[in-house]
Amino acid sequence: MILTSGGFSGGLQLITVLLFAVRVWDVRPFAPKERCVKIFQGNVHNFEKNLLRCSWSPDGSKIAAGSADRFVYVWDTTSRRILYKLPGHAGSINEVAFHPDEPIILSASSDKRLYMGEIQ
């Protein structure tokens, strides 16, 4: 396993691992249950279609991940359901970020473009 991305929110760590999925880990000391709290599946993972970067929404209700398959995946953290599969880039998506106040997501790609989109 190769760690490719991570982020914190309220005692939980969001991790993208090369060739696997986005996983949420409980990193609090003496966690009362399994450390791996949730797993978010996106595209069909293989050597060329990895989830590369992940990000929490400011309120913790969504997770986004950029992928080598040129899509941004956005999940609902409660249901683990994919809310959006955002196309547009011509290269691997190397970074995703949520706006701190507005329902906007930004993605940056190897195609040297930035895209902003409004989500609900």
GROMACS .gro file of C-alpha atoms in nm:
model
  120
    1MET     CA    1   0.000   0.000   0.000
    2ILE     CA    2   0.117   0.350  -0.082
    3LEU     CA    3  -0.039   0.648   0.093
    4THR     CA    4  -0.128   0.915  -0.160
    5SER     CA    5  -0.341   1.161   0.036
    6GLY     CA    6  -0.488   1.242   0.374
    7GLY     CA    7  -0.688   1.490   0.578
    8PHE     CA    8  -0.833   1.532   0.928
    9SER     CA    9  -1.182   1.614   1.056
   10GLY     CA   10  -1.300   1.577   1.416
   11GLY     CA   11  -1.072   1.294   1.525
   12LEU     CA   12  -1.106   1.110   1.195
   13GLN     CA   13  -0.837   1.076   0.928
   14LEU     CA   14  -0.926   1.053   0.560
   15ILE     CA   15  -0.675   0.847   0.363
   16THR     CA   16  -0.638   0.756  -0.003
   17VAL     CA   17  -0.422   0.449  -0.057
   18LEU     CA   18  -0.284   0.367  -0.401
   19LEU     CA   19  -0.479   0.083  -0.566
   20PHE     CA   20  -0.751   0.079  -0.304
   21ALA     CA   21  -1.024   0.317  -0.191
   22VAL     CA   22  -1.075   0.620   0.028
   23ARG     CA   23  -1.087   0.507   0.390
   24VAL     CA   24  -1.184   0.694   0.706
   25TRP     CA   25  -0.986   0.596   1.015
   26ASP     CA   26  -1.065   0.678   1.377
   27VAL     CA   27  -0.733   0.810   1.506
   28ARG     CA   28  -0.847   0.909   1.855
   29PRO     CA   29  -0.655   0.743   2.138
   30PHE     CA   30  -0.833   0.433   2.270
   31ALA     CA   31  -1.097   0.431   1.997
   32PRO     CA   32  -1.389   0.215   2.115
   33LYS     CA   33  -1.426   0.014   1.793
   34GLU     CA   34  -1.257  -0.074   1.467
   35ARG     CA   35  -1.013   0.191   1.350
   36CYS     CA   36  -1.131   0.176   0.987
   37VAL     CA   37  -1.472   0.344   1.017
   38LYS     CA   38  -1.580   0.373   0.652
   39ILE     CA   39  -1.465   0.277   0.303
   40PHE     CA   40  -1.569   0.476  -0.004
   41GLN     CA   41  -1.550   0.301  -0.342
   42GLY     CA   42  -1.533   0.500  -0.663
   43ASN     CA   43  -1.407   0.387  -0.997
   44VAL     CA   44  -1.284   0.038  -1.080
   45HIS     CA   45  -0.933   0.056  -0.940
   46ASN     CA   46  -0.633  -0.067  -1.134
   47PHE     CA   47  -0.284   0.063  -1.203
   48GLU     CA   48  -0.412   0.343  -1.425
   49LYS     CA   49  -0.731   0.440  -1.238
   50ASN     CA   50  -0.630   0.522  -0.882
   51LEU     CA   51  -0.799   0.766  -0.648
   52LEU     CA   52  -0.523   1.023  -0.601
   53ARG     CA   53  -0.630   1.305  -0.369
   54CYS     CA   54  -0.906   1.337  -0.115
   55SER     CA   55  -1.067   1.622   0.075
   56TRP     CA   56  -1.335   1.674   0.342
   57SER     CA   57  -1.609   1.931   0.292
   58PRO     CA   58  -1.596   2.203   0.563
   59ASP     CA   59  -1.901   2.058   0.743
   60GLY     CA   60  -1.777   1.698   0.713
   61SER     CA   61  -2.084   1.583   0.520
   62LYS     CA   62  -1.900   1.508   0.195
   63ILE     CA   63  -1.573   1.361   0.078
   64ALA     CA   64  -1.422   1.429  -0.263
   65ALA     CA   65  -1.142   1.245  -0.440
   66GLY     CA   66  -0.964   1.314  -0.765
   67SER     CA   67  -0.884   1.015  -0.980
   68ALA     CA   68  -0.649   0.905  -1.255
   69ASP     CA   69  -0.960   0.817  -1.458
   70ARG     CA   70  -1.017   1.197  -1.503
   71PHE     CA   71  -1.322   1.219  -1.275
   72VAL     CA   72  -1.384   1.380  -0.937
   73TYR     CA   73  -1.591   1.158  -0.709
   74VAL     CA   74  -1.799   1.316  -0.431
   75TRP     CA   75  -1.954   1.093  -0.163
   76ASP     CA   76  -2.208   1.152   0.112
   77THR     CA   77  -2.027   1.055   0.434
   78THR     CA   78  -2.339   0.915   0.600
   79SER     CA   79  -2.475   0.694   0.322
   80ARG     CA   80  -2.137   0.635   0.147
   81ARG     CA   81  -2.322   0.691  -0.179
   82ILE     CA   82  -2.156   0.867  -0.472
   83LEU     CA   83  -2.337   1.198  -0.510
   84TYR     CA   84  -2.137   1.326  -0.806
   85LYS     CA   85  -1.901   1.183  -1.064
   86LEU     CA   86  -1.769   1.502  -1.222
   87PRO     CA   87  -1.611   1.484  -1.571
   88GLY     CA   88  -1.421   1.745  -1.769
   89HIS     CA   89  -1.050   1.696  -1.726
   90ALA     CA   90  -0.825   1.544  -1.991
   91GLY     CA   91  -0.568   1.418  -1.739
   92SER     CA   92  -0.536   1.270  -1.391
   93ILE     CA   93  -0.688   1.486  -1.118
   94ASN     CA   94  -0.411   1.568  -0.875
   95GLU     CA   95  -0.596   1.786  -0.624
   96VAL     CA   96  -0.950   1.856  -0.506
   97ALA     CA   97  -1.068   2.115  -0.253
   98PHE     CA   98  -1.396   2.242  -0.116
   99HIS     CA   99  -1.463   2.615  -0.078
  100PRO     CA  100  -1.476   2.699   0.294
  101ASP     CA  101  -1.811   2.882   0.276
  102GLU     CA  102  -1.982   2.814  -0.056
  103PRO     CA  103  -2.100   2.484  -0.215
  104ILE     CA  104  -1.813   2.491  -0.466
  105ILE     CA  105  -1.547   2.233  -0.543
  106LEU     CA  106  -1.219   2.295  -0.724
  107SER     CA  107  -1.016   2.035  -0.911
  108ALA     CA  108  -0.666   2.056  -1.059
  109SER     CA  109  -0.541   1.815  -1.322
  110SER     CA  110  -0.234   1.705  -1.515
  111ASP     CA  111  -0.402   1.869  -1.815
  112LYS     CA  112  -0.291   2.202  -1.657
  113ARG     CA  113  -0.648   2.317  -1.598
  114LEU     CA  114  -0.847   2.412  -1.291
  115TYR     CA  115  -1.222   2.355  -1.280
  116MET     CA  116  -1.469   2.496  -1.030
  117GLY     CA  117  -1.817   2.355  -0.997
  118GLU     CA  118  -2.118   2.416  -0.778
  119ILE     CA  119  -2.253   2.119  -0.583
  120GLN     CA  120  -2.546   2.089  -0.343
   0.00000   0.00000   0.00000
